[in-house]
Coordinates of N, CA and C and ligand atoms in Angstrom, one line a residue:
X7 N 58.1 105.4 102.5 CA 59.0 106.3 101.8 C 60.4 105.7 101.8
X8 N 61.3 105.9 100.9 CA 62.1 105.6 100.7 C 63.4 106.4 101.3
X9 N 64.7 106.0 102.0 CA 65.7 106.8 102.3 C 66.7 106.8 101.2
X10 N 67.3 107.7 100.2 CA 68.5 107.9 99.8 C 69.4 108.5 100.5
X11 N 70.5 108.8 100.4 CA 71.9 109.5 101.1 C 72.2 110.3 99.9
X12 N 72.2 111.4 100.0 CA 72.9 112.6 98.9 C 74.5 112.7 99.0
X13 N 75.1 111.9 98.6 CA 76.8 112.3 99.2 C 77.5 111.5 98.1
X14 N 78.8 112.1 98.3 CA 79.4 110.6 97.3 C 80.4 110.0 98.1
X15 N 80.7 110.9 99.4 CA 81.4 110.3 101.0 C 81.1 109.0 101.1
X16 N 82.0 108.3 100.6 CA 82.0 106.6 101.1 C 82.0 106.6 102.8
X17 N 82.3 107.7 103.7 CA 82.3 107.3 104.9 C 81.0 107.6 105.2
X18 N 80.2 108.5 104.6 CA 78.7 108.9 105.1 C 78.3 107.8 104.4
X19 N 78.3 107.2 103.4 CA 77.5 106.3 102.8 C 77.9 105.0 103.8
X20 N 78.3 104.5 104.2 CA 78.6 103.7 105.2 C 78.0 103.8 106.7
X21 N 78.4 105.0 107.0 CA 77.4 105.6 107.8 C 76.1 105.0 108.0
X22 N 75.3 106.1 107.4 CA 74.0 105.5 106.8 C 73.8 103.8 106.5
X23 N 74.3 103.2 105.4 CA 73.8 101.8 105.4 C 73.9 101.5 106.4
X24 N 74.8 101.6 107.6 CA 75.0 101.1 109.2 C 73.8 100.9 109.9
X25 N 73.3 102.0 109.6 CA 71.8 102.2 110.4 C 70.7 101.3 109.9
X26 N 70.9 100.7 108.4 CA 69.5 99.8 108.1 C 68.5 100.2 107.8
X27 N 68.6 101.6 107.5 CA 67.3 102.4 106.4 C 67.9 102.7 105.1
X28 N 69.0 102.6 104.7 CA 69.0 103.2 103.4 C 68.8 102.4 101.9
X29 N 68.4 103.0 101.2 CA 67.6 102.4 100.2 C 68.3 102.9 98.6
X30 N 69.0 103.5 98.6 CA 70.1 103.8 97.9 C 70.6 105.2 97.9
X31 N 71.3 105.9 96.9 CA 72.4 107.0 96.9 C 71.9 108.0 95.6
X32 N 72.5 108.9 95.9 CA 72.1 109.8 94.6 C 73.9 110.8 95.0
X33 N 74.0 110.9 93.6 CA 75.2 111.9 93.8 C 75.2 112.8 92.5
X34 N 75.9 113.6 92.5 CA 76.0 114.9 91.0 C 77.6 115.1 91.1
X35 N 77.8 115.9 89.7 CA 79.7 116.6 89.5 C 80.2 117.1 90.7
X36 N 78.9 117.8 91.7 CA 79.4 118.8 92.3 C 79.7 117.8 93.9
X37 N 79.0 116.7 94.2 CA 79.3 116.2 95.2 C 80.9 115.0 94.9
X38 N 80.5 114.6 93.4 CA 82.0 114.0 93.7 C 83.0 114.8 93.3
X39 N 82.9 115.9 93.2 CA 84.2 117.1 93.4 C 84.4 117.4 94.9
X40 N 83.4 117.4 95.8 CA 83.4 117.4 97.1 C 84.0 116.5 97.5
X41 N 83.9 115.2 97.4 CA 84.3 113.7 97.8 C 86.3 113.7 97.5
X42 N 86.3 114.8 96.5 CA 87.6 114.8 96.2 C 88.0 113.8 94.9
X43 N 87.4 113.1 94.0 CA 87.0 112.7 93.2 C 87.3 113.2 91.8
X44 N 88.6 112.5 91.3 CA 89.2 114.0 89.7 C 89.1 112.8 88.9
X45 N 88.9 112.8 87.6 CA 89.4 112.3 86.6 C 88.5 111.2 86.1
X46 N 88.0 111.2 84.9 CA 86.9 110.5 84.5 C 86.9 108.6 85.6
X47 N 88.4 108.2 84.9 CA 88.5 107.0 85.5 C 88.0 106.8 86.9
X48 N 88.9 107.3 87.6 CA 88.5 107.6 89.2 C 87.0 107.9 89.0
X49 N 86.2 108.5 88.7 CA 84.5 109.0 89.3 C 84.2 107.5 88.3
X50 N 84.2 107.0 87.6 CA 83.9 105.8 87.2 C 84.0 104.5 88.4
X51 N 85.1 104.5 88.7 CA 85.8 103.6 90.2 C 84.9 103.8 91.1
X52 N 84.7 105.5 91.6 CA 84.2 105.4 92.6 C 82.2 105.2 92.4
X53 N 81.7 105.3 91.2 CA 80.3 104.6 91.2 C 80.4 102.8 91.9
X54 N 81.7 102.0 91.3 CA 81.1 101.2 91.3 C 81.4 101.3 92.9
X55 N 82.6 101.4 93.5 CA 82.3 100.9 95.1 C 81.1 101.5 95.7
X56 N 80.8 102.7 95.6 CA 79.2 103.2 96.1 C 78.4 101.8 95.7
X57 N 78.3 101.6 94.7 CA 77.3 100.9 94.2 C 77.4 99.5 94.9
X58 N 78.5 98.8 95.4 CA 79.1 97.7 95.9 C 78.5 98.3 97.6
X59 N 78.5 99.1 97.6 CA 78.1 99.4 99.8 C 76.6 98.7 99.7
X60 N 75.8 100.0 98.4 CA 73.9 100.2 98.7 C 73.8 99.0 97.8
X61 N 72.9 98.1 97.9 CA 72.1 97.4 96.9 C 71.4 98.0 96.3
X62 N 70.4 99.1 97.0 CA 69.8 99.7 96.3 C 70.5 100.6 94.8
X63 N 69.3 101.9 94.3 CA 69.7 102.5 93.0 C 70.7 103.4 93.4
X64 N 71.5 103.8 92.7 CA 72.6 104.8 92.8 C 72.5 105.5 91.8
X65 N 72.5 106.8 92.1 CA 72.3 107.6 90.4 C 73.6 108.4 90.3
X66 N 74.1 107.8 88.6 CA 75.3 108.9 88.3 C 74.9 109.5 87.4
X67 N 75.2 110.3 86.8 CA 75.0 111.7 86.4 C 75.7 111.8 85.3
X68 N 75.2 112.2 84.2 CA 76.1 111.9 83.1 C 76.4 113.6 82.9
X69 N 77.6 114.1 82.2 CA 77.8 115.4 81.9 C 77.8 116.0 80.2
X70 N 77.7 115.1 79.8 CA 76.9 115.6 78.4 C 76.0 116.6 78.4
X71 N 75.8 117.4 77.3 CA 74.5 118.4 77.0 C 74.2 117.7 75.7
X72 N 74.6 116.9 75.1 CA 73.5 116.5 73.9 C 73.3 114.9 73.8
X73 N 72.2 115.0 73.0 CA 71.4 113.5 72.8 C 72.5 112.2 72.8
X74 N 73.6 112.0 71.9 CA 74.5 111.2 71.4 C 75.9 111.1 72.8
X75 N 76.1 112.3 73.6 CA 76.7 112.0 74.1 C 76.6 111.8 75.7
X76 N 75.0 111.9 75.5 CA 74.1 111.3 77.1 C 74.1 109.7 77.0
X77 N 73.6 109.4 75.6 CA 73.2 108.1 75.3 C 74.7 107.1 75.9
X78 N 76.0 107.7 75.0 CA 77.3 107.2 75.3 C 77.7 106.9 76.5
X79 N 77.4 107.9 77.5 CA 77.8 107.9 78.7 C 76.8 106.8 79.4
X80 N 75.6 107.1 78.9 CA 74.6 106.1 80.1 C 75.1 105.0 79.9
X81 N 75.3 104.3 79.0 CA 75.7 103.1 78.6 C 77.2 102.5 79.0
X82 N 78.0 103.3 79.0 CA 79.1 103.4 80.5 C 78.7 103.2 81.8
X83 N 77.9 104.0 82.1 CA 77.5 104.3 83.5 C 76.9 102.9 84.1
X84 N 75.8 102.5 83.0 CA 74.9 101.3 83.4 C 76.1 100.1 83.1
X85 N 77.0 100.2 82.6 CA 77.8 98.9 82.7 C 78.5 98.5 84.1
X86 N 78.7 99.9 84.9 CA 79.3 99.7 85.7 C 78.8 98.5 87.0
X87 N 77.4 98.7 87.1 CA 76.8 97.8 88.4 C 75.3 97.6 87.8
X88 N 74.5 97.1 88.2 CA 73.1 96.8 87.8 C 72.1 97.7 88.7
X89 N 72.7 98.3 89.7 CA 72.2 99.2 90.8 C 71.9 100.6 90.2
X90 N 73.1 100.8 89.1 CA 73.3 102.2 88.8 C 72.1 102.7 87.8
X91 N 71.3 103.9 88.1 CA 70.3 104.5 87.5 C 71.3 106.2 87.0
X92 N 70.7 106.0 85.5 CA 71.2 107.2 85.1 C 70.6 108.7 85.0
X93 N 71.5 110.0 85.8 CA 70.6 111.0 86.5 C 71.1 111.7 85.0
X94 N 70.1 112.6 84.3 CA 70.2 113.1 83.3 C 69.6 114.6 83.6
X95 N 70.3 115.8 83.4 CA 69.1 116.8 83.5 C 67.7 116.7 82.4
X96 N 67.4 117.6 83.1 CA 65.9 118.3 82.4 C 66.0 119.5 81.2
X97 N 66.9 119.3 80.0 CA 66.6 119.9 79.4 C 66.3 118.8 78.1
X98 N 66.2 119.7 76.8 CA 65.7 119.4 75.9 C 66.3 117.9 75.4
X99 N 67.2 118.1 75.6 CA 68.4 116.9 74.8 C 68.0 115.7 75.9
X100 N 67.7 116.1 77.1 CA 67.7 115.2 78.4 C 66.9 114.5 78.1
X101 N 65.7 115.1 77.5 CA 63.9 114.3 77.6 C 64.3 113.3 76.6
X102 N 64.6 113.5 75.4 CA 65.1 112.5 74.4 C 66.3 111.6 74.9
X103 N 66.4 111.5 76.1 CA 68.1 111.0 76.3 C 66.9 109.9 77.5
X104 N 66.0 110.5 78.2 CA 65.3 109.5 79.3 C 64.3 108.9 78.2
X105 N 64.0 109.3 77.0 CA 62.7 108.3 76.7 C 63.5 106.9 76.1
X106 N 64.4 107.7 75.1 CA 65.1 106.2 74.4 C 66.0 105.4 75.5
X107 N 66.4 105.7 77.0 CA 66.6 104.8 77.8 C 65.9 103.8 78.5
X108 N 64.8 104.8 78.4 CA 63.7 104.1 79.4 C 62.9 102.9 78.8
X109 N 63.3 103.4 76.6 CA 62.7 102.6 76.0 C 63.6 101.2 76.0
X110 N 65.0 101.6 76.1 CA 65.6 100.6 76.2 C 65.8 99.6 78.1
X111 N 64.6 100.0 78.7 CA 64.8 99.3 79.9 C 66.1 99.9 80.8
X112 N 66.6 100.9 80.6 CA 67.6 101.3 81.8 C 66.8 102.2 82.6
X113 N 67.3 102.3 83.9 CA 66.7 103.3 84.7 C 67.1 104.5 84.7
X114 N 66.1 105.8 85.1 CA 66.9 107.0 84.5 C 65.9 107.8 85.6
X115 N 66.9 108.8 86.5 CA 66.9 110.2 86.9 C 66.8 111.6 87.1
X116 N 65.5 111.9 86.1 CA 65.5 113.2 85.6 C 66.1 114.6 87.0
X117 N 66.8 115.3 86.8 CA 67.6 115.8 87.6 C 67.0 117.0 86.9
X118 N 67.8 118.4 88.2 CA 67.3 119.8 88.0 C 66.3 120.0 87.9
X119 N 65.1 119.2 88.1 CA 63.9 119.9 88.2 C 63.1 120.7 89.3
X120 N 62.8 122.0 88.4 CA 62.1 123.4 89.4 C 60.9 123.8 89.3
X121 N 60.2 122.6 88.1 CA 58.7 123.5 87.9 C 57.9 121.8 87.5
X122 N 56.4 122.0 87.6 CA 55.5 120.7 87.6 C 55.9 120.6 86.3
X123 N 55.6 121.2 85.1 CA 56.0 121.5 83.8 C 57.0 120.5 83.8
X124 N 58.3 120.8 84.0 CA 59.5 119.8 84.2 C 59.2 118.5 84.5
X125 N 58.4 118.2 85.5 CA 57.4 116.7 86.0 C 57.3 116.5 85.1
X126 N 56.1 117.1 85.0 CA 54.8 116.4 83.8 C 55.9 115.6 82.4
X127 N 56.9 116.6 81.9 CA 57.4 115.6 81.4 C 58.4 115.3 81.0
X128 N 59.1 115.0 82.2 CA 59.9 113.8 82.8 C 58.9 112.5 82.8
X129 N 57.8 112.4 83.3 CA 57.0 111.2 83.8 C 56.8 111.1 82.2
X130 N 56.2 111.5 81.4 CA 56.2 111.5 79.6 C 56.7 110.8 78.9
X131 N 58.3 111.3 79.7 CA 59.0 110.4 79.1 C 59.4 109.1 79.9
X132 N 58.8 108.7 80.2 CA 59.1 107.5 81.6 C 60.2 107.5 82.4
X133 N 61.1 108.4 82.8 CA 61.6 108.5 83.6 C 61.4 108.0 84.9
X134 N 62.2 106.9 85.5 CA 62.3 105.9 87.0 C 61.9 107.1 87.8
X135 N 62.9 108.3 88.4 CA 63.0 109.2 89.0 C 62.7 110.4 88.9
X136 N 61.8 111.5 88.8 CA 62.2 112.6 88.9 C 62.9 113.3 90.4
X137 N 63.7 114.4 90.0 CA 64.6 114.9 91.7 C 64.0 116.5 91.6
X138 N 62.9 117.2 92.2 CA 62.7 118.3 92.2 C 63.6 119.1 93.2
X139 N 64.3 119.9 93.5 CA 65.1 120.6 94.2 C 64.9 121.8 95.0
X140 N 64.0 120.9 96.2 CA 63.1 121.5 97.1 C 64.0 123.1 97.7
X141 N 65.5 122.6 98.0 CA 66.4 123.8 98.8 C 66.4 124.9 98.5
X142 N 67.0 124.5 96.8 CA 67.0 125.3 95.9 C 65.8 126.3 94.7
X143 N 64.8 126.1 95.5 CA 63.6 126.7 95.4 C 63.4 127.9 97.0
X144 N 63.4 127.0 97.7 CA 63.2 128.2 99.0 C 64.3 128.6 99.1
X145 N 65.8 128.8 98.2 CA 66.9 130.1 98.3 C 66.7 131.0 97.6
X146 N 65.4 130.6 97.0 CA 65.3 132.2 95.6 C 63.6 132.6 96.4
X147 N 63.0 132.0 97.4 CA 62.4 132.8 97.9 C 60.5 131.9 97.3
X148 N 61.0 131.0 96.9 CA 59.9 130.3 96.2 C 59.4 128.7 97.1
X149 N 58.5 128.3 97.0 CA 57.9 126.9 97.9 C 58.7 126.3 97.5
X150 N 59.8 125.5 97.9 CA 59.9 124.1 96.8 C 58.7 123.2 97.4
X151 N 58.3 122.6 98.5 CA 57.7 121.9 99.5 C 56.4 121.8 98.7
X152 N 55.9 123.1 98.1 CA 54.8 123.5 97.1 C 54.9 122.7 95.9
X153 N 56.3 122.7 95.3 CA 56.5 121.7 94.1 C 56.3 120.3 94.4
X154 N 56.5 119.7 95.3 CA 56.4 118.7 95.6 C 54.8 118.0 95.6
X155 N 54.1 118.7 96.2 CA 52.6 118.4 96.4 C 52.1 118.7 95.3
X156 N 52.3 119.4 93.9 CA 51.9 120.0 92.9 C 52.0 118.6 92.1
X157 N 53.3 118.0 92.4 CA 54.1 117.3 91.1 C 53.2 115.9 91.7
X158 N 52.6 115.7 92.9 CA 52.1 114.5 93.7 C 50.8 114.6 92.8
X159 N 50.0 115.4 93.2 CA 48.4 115.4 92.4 C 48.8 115.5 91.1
X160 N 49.7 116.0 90.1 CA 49.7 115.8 88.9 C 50.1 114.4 88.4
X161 N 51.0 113.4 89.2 CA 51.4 112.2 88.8 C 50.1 111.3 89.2
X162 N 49.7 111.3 90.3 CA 48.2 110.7 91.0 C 47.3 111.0 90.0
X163 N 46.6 112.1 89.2 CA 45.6 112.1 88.3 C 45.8 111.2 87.2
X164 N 47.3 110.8 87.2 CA 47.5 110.1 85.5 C 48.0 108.7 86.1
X165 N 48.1 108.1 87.1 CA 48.8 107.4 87.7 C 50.1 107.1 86.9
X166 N 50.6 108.2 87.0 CA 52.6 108.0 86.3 C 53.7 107.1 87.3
X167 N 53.6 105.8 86.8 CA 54.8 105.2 88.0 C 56.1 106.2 88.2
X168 N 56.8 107.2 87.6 CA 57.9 107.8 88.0 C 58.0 108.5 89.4
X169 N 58.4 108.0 89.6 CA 59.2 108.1 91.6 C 58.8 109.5 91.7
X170 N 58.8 110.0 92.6 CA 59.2 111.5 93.3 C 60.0 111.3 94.3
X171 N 60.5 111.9 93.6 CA 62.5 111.8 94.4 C 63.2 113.3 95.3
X172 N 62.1 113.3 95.9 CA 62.8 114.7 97.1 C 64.0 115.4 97.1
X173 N 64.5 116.3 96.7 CA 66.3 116.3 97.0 C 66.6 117.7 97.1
X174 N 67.8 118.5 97.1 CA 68.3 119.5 97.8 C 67.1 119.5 99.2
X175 N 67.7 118.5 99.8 CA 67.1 118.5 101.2 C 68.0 119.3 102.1
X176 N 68.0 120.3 102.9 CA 68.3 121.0 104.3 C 68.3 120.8 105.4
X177 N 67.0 120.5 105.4 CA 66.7 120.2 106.9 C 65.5 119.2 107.6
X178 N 65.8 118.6 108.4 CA 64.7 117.5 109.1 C 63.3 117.4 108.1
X179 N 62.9 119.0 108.7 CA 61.4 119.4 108.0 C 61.4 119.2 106.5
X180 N 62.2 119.4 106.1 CA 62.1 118.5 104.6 C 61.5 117.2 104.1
X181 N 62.4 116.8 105.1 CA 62.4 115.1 104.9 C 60.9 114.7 105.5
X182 N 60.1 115.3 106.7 CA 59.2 114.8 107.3 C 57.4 116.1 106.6
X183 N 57.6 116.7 106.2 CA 56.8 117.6 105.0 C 56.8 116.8 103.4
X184 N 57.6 116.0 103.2 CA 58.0 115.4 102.3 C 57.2 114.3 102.1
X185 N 57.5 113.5 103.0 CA 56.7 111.8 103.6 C 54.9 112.6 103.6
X186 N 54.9 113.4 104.3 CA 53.4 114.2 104.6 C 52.7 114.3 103.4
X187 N 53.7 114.8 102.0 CA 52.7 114.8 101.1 C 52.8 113.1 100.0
X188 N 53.7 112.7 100.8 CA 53.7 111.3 100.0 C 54.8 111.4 98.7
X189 N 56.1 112.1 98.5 CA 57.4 111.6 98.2 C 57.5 110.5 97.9
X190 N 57.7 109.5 97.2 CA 58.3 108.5 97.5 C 59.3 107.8 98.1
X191 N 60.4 108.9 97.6 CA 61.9 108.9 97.9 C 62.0 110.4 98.5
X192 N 63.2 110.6 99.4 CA 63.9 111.4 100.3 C 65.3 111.2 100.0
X193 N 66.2 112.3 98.9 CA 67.2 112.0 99.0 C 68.4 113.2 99.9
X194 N 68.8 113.2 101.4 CA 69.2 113.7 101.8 C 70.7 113.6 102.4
X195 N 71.4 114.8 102.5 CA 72.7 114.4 103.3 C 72.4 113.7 104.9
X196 N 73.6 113.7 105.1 CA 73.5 112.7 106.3 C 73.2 113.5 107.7
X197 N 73.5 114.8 107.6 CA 73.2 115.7 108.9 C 71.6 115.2 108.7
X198 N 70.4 116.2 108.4 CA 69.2 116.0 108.3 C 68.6 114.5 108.6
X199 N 69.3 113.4 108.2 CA 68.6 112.3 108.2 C 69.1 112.1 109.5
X200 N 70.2 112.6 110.0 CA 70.8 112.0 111.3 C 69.4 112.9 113.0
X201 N 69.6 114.4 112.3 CA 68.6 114.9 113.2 C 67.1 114.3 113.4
X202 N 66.9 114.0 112.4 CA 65.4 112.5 112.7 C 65.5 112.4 114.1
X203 N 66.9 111.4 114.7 CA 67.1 110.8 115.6 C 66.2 111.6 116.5
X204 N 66.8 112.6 116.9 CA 66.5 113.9 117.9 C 65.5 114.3 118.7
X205 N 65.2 114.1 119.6 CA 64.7 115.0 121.2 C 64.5 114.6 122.3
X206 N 65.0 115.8 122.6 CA 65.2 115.7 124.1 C 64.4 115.1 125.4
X207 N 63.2 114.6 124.7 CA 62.4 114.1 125.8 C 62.9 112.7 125.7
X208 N 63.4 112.2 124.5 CA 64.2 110.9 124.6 C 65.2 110.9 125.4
X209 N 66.1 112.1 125.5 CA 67.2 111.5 125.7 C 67.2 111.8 127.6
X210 N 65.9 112.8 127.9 CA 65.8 113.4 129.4 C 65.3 112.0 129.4
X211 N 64.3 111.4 129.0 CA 63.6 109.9 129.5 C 64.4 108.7 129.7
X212 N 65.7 108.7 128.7 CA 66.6 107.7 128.9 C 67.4 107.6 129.7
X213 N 68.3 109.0 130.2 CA 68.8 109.0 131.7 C 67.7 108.9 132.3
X214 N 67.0 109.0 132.6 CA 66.3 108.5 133.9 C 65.9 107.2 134.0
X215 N 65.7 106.7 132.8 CA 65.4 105.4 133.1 C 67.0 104.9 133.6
X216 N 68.3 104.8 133.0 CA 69.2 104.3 133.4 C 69.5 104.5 134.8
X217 N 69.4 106.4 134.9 CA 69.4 106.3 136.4 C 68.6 105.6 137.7
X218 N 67.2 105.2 137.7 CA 66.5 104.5 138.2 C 67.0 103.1 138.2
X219 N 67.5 102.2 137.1 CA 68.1 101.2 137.1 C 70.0 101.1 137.9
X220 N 70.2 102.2 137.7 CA 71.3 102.2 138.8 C 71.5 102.3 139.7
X221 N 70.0 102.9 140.4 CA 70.0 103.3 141.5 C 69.0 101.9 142.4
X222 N 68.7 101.1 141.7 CA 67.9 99.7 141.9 C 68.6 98.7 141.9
X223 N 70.3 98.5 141.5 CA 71.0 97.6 141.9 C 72.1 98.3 142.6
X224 N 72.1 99.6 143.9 CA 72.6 99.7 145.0 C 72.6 98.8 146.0
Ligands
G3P310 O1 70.3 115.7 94.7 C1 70.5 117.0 94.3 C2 71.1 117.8 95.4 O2 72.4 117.3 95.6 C3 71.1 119.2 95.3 O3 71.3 119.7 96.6 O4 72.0 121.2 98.4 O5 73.2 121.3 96.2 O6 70.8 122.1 96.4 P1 71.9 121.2 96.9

């Protein structure tokens, strides 16, 4: 399975590549408004240095809602780095905006997706990525975890190369329920990926080992 970083935090992204799992980045409007990130130029800048840390894909996000002004922007986007994969929502204008990219060989992101329906076609339209939005399924009281395994046997029956791209990740159990049903990709912030690390029998086992070694060159 694959590790992405959900952030557009050049310091979390650095973070992360530090450790030697990460496999690229995924970001949206709302995280490089987080990042602090204003003004077309500047979120342009900041793709390419992201894209300059990860080798791996980086997805920008285009903000268009129609066919002509998705197309415009991907073509921006993809000039920026050869890393950069373009994250498009899932509506109507989107599906026509991932098939004629995909037709033209760029990589493409299908974003906001909530239902297999939305899968099925995303992959249709050859979309690199789809991102089903596990979090934001279990805040309205629904599986996302469910969507995931749904979207897995429906790509597996047709063998659809488009990724399954995990994202509104929360918590550890995401990321490791995720891998379980075979995800490809995990795209999470850096807390979750960091709690991996975590337990206590590690860390009761490692003082003791140090202590034993301390207490063996008295
Ligand atoms: O990659 C999509 C992701 O950023 C959405 O996460 O936490 O805003 O639901 P969240």
């Amino acid at each position: 399975m694959k590790f992405f970083i959900d952030t557009a935090n050049l310091e979390e992204i650095k973070e992360a590549h530090s450790l030697g799992i990460l496999d690229g980045v995924t970001t949206n409007p709302s995280l490089m408004a987080k990042a602090g990130i204003k003004g077309r130029e500047n979120i342009l800048k900041h793709y390419k240095k992201i894209a300059d840390i990860v080798p791996g894909d980086v997805s920008a996000e285009v903000i268009s809602t129609d066919f002509d002004g998705m197309i415009k922007e991907a073509m921006e986007l993809a000039e920026i780095a050869p890393n950069i994969v373009i994250k498009i929502p899932m509506i109507k204008e989107g599906l026509k905006a991932i098939k004629y990219l995909s037709d033209q060989g760029i990589k493409t992101n299908c974003t906001l997706v909530f239902s297999s329906g939305q899968a099925l076609l995303a992959a249709k339209a050859g979309a690199t990525y789809v991102s089903p939005f596990i979090g934001r399924l279990d805040d309205i009281s629904s599986e996302g975890m469910q969507l995931i395994a749904d979207i897995r046997l429906i790509y597996d029956n047709y063998a659809y190369e488009t990724k399954i791209l995990a994202a509104s990740i929360r918590h550890p159990m995401h990321i490791i329920e995720s891998a379980r049903i075979g995800a490809d990709v995990v795209t999470t912030p850096l807390k979750p990926l960091l709690s991996l690390l975590n337990h206590p029998l590690t860390d009761k086992g490692l003082a003791k080992f140090l202590e034993d070694y301390r207490k063996s060159q008295e």
